Each structure stands twice: as structure tokens, then as C-alpha cells.
Tab-separated table of C-alpha atoms in Angstrom:
chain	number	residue	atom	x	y	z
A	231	UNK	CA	0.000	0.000	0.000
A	232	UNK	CA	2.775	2.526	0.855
A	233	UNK	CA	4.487	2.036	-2.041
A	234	UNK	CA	1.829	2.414	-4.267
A	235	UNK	CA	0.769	5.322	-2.454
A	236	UNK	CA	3.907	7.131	-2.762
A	237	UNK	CA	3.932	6.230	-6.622
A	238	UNK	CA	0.616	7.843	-6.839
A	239	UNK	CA	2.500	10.889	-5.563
A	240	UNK	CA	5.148	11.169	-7.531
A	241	UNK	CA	2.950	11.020	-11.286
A	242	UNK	CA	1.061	13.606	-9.350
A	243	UNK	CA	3.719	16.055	-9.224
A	244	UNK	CA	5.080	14.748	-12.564
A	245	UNK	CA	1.907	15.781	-13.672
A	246	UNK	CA	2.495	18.989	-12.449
A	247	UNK	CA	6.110	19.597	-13.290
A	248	UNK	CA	5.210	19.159	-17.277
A	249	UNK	CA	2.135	21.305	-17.583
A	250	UNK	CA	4.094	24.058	-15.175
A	251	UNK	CA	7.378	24.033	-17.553
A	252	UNK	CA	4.357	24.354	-20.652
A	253	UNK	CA	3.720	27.564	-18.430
A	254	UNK	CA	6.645	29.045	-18.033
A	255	UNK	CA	7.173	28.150	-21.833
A	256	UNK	CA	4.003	30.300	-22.555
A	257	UNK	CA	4.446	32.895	-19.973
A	258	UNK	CA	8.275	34.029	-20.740
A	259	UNK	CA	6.306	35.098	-24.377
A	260	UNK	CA	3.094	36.729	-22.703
A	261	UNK	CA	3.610	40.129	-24.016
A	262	UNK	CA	3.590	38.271	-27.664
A	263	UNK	CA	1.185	35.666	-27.341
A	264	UNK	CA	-1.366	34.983	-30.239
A	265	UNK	CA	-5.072	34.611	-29.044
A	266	UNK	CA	-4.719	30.725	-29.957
A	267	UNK	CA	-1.433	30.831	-27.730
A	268	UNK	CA	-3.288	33.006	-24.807
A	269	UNK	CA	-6.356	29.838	-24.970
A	270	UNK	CA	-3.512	27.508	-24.453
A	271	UNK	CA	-2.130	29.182	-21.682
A	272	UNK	CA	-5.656	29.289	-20.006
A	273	UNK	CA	-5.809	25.430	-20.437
A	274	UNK	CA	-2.215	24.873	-19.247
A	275	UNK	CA	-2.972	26.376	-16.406
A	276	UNK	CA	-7.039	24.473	-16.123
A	277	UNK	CA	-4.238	21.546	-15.859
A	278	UNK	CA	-2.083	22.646	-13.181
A	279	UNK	CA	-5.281	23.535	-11.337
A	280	UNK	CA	-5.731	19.979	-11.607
A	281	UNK	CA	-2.467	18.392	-11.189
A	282	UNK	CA	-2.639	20.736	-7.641
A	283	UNK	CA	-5.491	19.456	-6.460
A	284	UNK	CA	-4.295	15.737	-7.147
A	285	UNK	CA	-1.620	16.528	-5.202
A	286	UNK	CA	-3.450	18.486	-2.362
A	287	UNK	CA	-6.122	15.160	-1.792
A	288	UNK	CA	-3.157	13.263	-1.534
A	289	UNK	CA	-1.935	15.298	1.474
A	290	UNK	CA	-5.265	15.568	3.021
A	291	UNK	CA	-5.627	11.502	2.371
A	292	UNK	CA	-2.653	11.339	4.318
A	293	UNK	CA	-3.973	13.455	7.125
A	294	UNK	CA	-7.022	11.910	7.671
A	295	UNK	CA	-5.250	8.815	7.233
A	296	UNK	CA	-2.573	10.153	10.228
A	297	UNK	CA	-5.598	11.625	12.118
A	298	UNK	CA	-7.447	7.911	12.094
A	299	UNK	CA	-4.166	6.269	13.229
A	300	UNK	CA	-4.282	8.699	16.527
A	301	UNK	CA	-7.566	7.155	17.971
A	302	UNK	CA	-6.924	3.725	16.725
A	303	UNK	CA	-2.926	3.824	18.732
A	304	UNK	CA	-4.417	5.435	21.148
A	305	UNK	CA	-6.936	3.223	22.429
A	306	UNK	CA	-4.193	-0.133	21.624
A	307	UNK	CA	-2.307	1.890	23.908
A	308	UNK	CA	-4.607	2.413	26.485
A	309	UNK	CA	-5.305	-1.312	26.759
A	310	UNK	CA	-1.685	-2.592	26.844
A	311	UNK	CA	-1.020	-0.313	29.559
A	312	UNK	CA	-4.540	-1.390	31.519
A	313	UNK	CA	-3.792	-5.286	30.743
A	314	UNK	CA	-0.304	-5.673	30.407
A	315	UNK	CA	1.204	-3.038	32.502
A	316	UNK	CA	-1.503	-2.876	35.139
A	317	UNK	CA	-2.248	0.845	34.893
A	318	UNK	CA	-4.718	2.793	36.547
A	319	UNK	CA	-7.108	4.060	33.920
A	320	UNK	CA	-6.327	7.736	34.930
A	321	UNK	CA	-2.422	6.740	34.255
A	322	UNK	CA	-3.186	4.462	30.800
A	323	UNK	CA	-5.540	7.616	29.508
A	324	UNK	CA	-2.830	10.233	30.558
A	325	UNK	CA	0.016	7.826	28.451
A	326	UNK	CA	-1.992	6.575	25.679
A	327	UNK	CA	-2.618	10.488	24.809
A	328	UNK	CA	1.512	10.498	24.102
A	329	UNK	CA	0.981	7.841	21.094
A	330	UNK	CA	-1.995	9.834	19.773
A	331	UNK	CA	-0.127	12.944	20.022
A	332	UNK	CA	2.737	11.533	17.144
A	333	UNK	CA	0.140	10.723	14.868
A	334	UNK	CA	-1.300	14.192	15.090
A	335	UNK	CA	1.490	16.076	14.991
A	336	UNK	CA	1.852	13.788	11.626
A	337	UNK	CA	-1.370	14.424	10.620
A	338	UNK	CA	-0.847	18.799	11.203
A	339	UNK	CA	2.112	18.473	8.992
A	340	UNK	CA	0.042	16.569	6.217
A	341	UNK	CA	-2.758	19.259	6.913
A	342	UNK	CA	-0.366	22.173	6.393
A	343	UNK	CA	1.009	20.814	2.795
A	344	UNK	CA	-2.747	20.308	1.891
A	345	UNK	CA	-3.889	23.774	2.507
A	346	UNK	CA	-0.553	25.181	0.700
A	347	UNK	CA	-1.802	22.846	-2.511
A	348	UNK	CA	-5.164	23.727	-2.210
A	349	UNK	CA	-4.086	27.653	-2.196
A	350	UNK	CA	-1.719	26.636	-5.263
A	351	UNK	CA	-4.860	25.326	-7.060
A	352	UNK	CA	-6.637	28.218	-6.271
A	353	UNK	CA	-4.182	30.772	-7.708
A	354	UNK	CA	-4.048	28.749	-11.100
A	355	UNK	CA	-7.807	29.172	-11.030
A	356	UNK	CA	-7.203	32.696	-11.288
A	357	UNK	CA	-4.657	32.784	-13.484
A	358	UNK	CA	-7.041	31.219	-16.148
A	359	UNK	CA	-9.489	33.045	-15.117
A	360	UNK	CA	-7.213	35.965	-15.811
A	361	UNK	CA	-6.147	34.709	-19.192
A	362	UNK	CA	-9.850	34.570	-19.822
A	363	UNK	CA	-10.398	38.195	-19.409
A	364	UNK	CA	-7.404	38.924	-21.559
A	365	UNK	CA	-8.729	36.801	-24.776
A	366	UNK	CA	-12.392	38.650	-23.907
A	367	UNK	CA	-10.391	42.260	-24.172
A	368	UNK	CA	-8.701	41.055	-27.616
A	369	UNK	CA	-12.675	39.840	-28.814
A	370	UNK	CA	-13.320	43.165	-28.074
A	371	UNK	CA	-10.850	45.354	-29.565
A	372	UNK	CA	-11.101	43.480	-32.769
């Protein structure tokens, strides 16, 4: 599962690596772009929009994934402590939190990547969006 997980990452930002070099391609001729070019552009950047939000479910998968893990540790915790280590239940609830805690400082770092991807997608939204208004303004002045 991991692996394949972490392979679903990587053509994620694959993904995203081509259609942002396309971009940069485009965008280092904006002042010279041809309507046609300026459309292409807009649909580059549709795809990175994409491609981000690919990549920003993966990190939220992971965090929910992380934030799961916390109750389920926490509880096999608990009961090792109660039953194998003859805890009090004040004492196995105060330690068990310590295993819960790892997986959600896990999780906040998978949570933090997924709202910097989802902000990524967001701007590429408006960069279309953008290039939209530009090939409306040429429509216009024609």
C-alpha cells in the first residue's frame, strides 16, 4: 500500500512539473502571445489547477489517514497499559494520549502541505481566469 501510495504521488507532481514548464514556456512570451497561444495558456494552467489538487487530496488523504491512526494507537495503547502493565485508567488515559499525540502532529504536517496545494490550485484558477479576461479584451478590440 505505501508504495503504491507514494507512486501515486510522484505522477502527481510529474503531472504537475510538465504542464508548469508548458507555463513558463508560454508565460516568458506573454507580451507576444497569439489569441490561440493566450487559450492555451488558459488550459495549461485548467491543468495545473488539476495536477494541484491531485496533489493536495493526496496530502489531506494522508492526514485523515494520520488523524485515524491517533484514535486507533491510542486506544491499543490504552489497553496494553490497563492489561499488560496494570495501569490505573487515569495513568493508561494520561500515556496513551503520548501515542496519539505523534500521529497528530503527523497528521498537522500533512494538513499544512494540503492547505498550501489547495491555495496553489486556487491561484491557477485565477490565473485562467485571468487569461480569460485577456482573450475577452482582444474579442473586443477586434
Amino acid at each position: 500500500m505505501h508504495d503504491t501510495d507514494t507512486q501515486e504521488y510522484q505522477r502527481y507532481v510529474r503531472m504537475h512539473e510538465t504542464y508548469l514548464k508548458q507555463a513558463r514556456e508560454l508565460e516568458g512570451r506573454m507580451e507576444s502571445l497569439a489569441p490561440y497561444e493566450l487559450a492555451k495558456l488558459e488550459y495549461v494552467y485548467t491543468k495545473l489547477e488539476r495536477a494541484a489538487w491531485h496533489i493536495a487530496g493526496w496530502y489531506k488523504k494522508k492526514a485523515k489517514y494520520h488523524e485515524g491512526m491517533a484514535e486507533i494507537v491510542q486506544g491499543q495503547a490504552y489497553k496494553r497499559m490497563r492489561e499488560e502493565e496494570g495501569k490505573t485508567a487515569a495513568d493508561a488515559q494520561y500515556y496513551s494520549r503520548i501515542a496519539k499525540g505523534e500521529q497528530l502532529k503527523m497528521a498537522g504536517g500533512y494538513e499544512g502541505d494540503f492547505v498550501t496545494w489547495k491555495g496553489i490550485a486556487q491561484t491557477y484558477e485565477r490565473a485562467a481566469n485571468a487569461i480569460k479576461d485577456m482573450l475577452k479584451a482582444i474579442s473586443t478590440e477586434e
